[in-house]
PDB file of C-alpha atoms in Angstrom:
ATOM      1  CA  MET A   1      -0.049  -0.016   0.085  1.00  0.00           C
ATOM      2  CA  ARG A   2       1.247   3.438  -0.851  1.00  0.00           C
ATOM      3  CA  ALA A   3       0.164   6.765   0.532  1.00  0.00           C
ATOM      4  CA  GLY A   4       1.045  10.038  -0.326  1.00  0.00           C
ATOM      5  CA  CYS A   5       0.011  13.681  -1.515  1.00  0.00           C
ATOM      6  CA  ARG A   6       0.140  15.203  -4.951  1.00  0.00           C
ATOM      7  CA  GLY A   7      -0.767  18.717  -5.551  1.00  0.00           C
ATOM      8  CA  SER A   8      -1.579  21.620  -2.976  1.00  0.00           C
ATOM      9  CA  GLU A   9      -5.277  20.533  -2.508  1.00  0.00           C
ATOM     10  CA  SER A  10      -4.107  17.042  -1.291  1.00  0.00           C
ATOM     11  CA  ARG A  11      -1.938  18.712   1.385  1.00  0.00           C
ATOM     12  CA  GLU A  12      -4.622  21.343   2.463  1.00  0.00           C
ATOM     13  CA  GLY A  13      -5.180  20.832   6.255  1.00  0.00           C
ATOM     14  CA  LEU A  14      -2.301  18.452   6.910  1.00  0.00           C
ATOM     15  CA  ALA A  15      -0.155  21.047   8.621  1.00  0.00           C
ATOM     16  CA  THR A  16      -3.028  22.343  10.585  1.00  0.00           C
ATOM     17  CA  ARG A  17      -3.889  18.967  11.884  1.00  0.00           C
ATOM     18  CA  ALA A  18      -0.290  18.065  12.770  1.00  0.00           C
ATOM     19  CA  VAL A  19      -0.403  21.270  14.816  1.00  0.00           C
ATOM     20  CA  ALA A  20      -3.560  20.448  16.436  1.00  0.00           C
ATOM     21  CA  LEU A  21      -2.163  16.928  17.516  1.00  0.00           C
ATOM     22  CA  VAL A  22       1.049  18.247  18.771  1.00  0.00           C
ATOM     23  CA  ARG A  23      -0.935  20.883  20.631  1.00  0.00           C
ATOM     24  CA  GLY A  24      -3.168  18.085  22.380  1.00  0.00           C
ATOM     25  CA  TYR A  25      -0.010  15.890  23.239  1.00  0.00           C
ATOM     26  CA  ALA A  26       1.781  18.809  24.689  1.00  0.00           C
ATOM     27  CA  ALA A  27      -1.343  19.737  26.774  1.00  0.00           C
ATOM     28  CA  ALA A  28      -1.512  15.946  28.001  1.00  0.00           C
ATOM     29  CA  ASP A  29       2.098  16.203  29.023  1.00  0.00           C
ATOM     30  CA  GLY A  30       1.521  19.244  31.221  1.00  0.00           C
ATOM     31  CA  ALA A  31       2.516  22.182  28.907  1.00  0.00           C
ATOM     32  CA  THR A  32       0.209  25.300  29.488  1.00  0.00           C
ATOM     33  CA  GLN A  33       1.172  27.205  26.590  1.00  0.00           C
ATOM     34  CA  GLY A  34       1.946  26.499  22.778  1.00  0.00           C
ATOM     35  CA  VAL A  35       4.036  29.004  20.571  1.00  0.00           C
ATOM     36  CA  ILE A  36       4.560  29.128  16.914  1.00  0.00           C
ATOM     37  CA  LYS A  37       7.237  31.569  15.443  1.00  0.00           C
ATOM     38  CA  ALA A  38       6.527  32.297  11.837  1.00  0.00           C
ATOM     39  CA  ASP A  39       7.791  34.502   9.353  1.00  0.00           C
ATOM     40  CA  PRO A  40       5.253  37.150   8.815  1.00  0.00           C
ATOM     41  CA  GLU A  41       6.037  36.941   4.921  1.00  0.00           C
ATOM     42  CA  ASN A  42       5.375  33.241   5.053  1.00  0.00           C
ATOM     43  CA  GLY A  43       1.523  33.226   4.302  1.00  0.00           C
ATOM     44  CA  ALA A  44       1.190  29.589   4.493  1.00  0.00           C
ATOM     45  CA  SER A  45       2.671  29.470   8.006  1.00  0.00           C
ATOM     46  CA  VAL A  46       0.603  32.345   9.281  1.00  0.00           C
ATOM     47  CA  ALA A  47      -2.465  30.627   8.020  1.00  0.00           C
ATOM     48  CA  VAL A  48      -1.712  27.396   9.782  1.00  0.00           C
ATOM     49  CA  ALA A  49      -1.084  29.164  13.025  1.00  0.00           C
ATOM     50  CA  ARG A  50      -4.509  31.005  12.891  1.00  0.00           C
ATOM     51  CA  ARG A  51      -6.549  28.010  11.675  1.00  0.00           C
ATOM     52  CA  ALA A  52      -4.965  25.940  14.562  1.00  0.00           C
ATOM     53  CA  GLY A  53      -6.346  28.633  16.917  1.00  0.00           C
ATOM     54  CA  PHE A  54      -3.258  30.469  17.797  1.00  0.00           C
ATOM     55  CA  ALA A  55      -3.334  34.209  18.319  1.00  0.00           C
ATOM     56  CA  SER A  56      -0.534  36.717  17.214  1.00  0.00           C
ATOM     57  CA  VAL A  57       0.979  38.321  20.326  1.00  0.00           C
ATOM     58  CA  LYS A  58       4.124  40.035  19.405  1.00  0.00           C
ATOM     59  CA  GLN A  59       6.860  40.378  16.593  1.00  0.00           C
ATOM     60  CA  VAL A  60      10.525  39.678  17.439  1.00  0.00           C
ATOM     61  CA  LEU A  61      13.634  40.827  15.641  1.00  0.00           C
ATOM     62  CA  GLU A  62      16.204  38.129  16.049  1.00  0.00           C
ATOM     63  CA  ALA A  63      19.948  38.731  16.577  1.00  0.00           C
ATOM     64  CA  ASP A  64      20.586  37.674  12.742  1.00  0.00           C
ATOM     65  CA  GLY A  65      17.867  40.303  11.518  1.00  0.00           C
ATOM     66  CA  ALA A  66      15.225  37.844  10.904  1.00  0.00           C
ATOM     67  CA  LEU A  67      11.585  39.032  12.000  1.00  0.00           C
ATOM     68  CA  PHE A  68       9.261  36.418  13.261  1.00  0.00           C
ATOM     69  CA  THR A  69       5.626  36.834  14.648  1.00  0.00           C
ATOM     70  CA  TRP A  70       4.909  34.902  17.642  1.00  0.00           C
ATOM     71  CA  TYR A  71       1.432  33.068  17.571  1.00  0.00           C
ATOM     72  CA  VAL A  72       0.161  31.570  21.032  1.00  0.00           C
ATOM     73  CA  HIS A  73      -2.254  29.319  22.198  1.00  0.00           C
ATOM     74  CA  ASP A  74      -3.439  28.517  25.893  1.00  0.00           C
ATOM     75  CA  LEU A  75      -3.062  24.677  25.990  1.00  0.00           C
ATOM     76  CA  ARG A  76      -5.068  24.429  29.170  1.00  0.00           C
ATOM     77  CA  SER A  77      -8.209  24.459  26.973  1.00  0.00           C
ATOM     78  CA  ALA A  78      -6.782  22.258  24.276  1.00  0.00           C
ATOM     79  CA  PRO A  79      -8.773  19.103  23.306  1.00  0.00           C
ATOM     80  CA  PRO A  80      -7.156  15.780  24.013  1.00  0.00           C
ATOM     81  CA  PRO A  81      -5.069  14.307  20.848  1.00  0.00           C
ATOM     82  CA  GLY A  82      -6.815  12.046  18.544  1.00  0.00           C
TER      83      GLY A  82
END
C-alpha cells in the first residue's frame, strides 16, 4: 500500500491537523502554552497558526535580523489528541 499527496489541494489541512495533534499531546504532557514562530511573509505558516487557534501576540527581531511573529495558544483548553 502506498500513501502520498499530490498537489496543494491534497495537502490542504495536513499542517493544521499536525499542529492540533502536537498541541493536544503537549497539553496532555502538562504544557500550558504553545508557541509558533512564523515569518510574517510566509502566508502559509501564518494561515496554519491561525487555523489551529493560535493568536498573534508579538513580533520579535532575532539577533540575525530575521523578523518573526509569535503565535500563542493556551493549552489548558486544548482538546485531547486524536
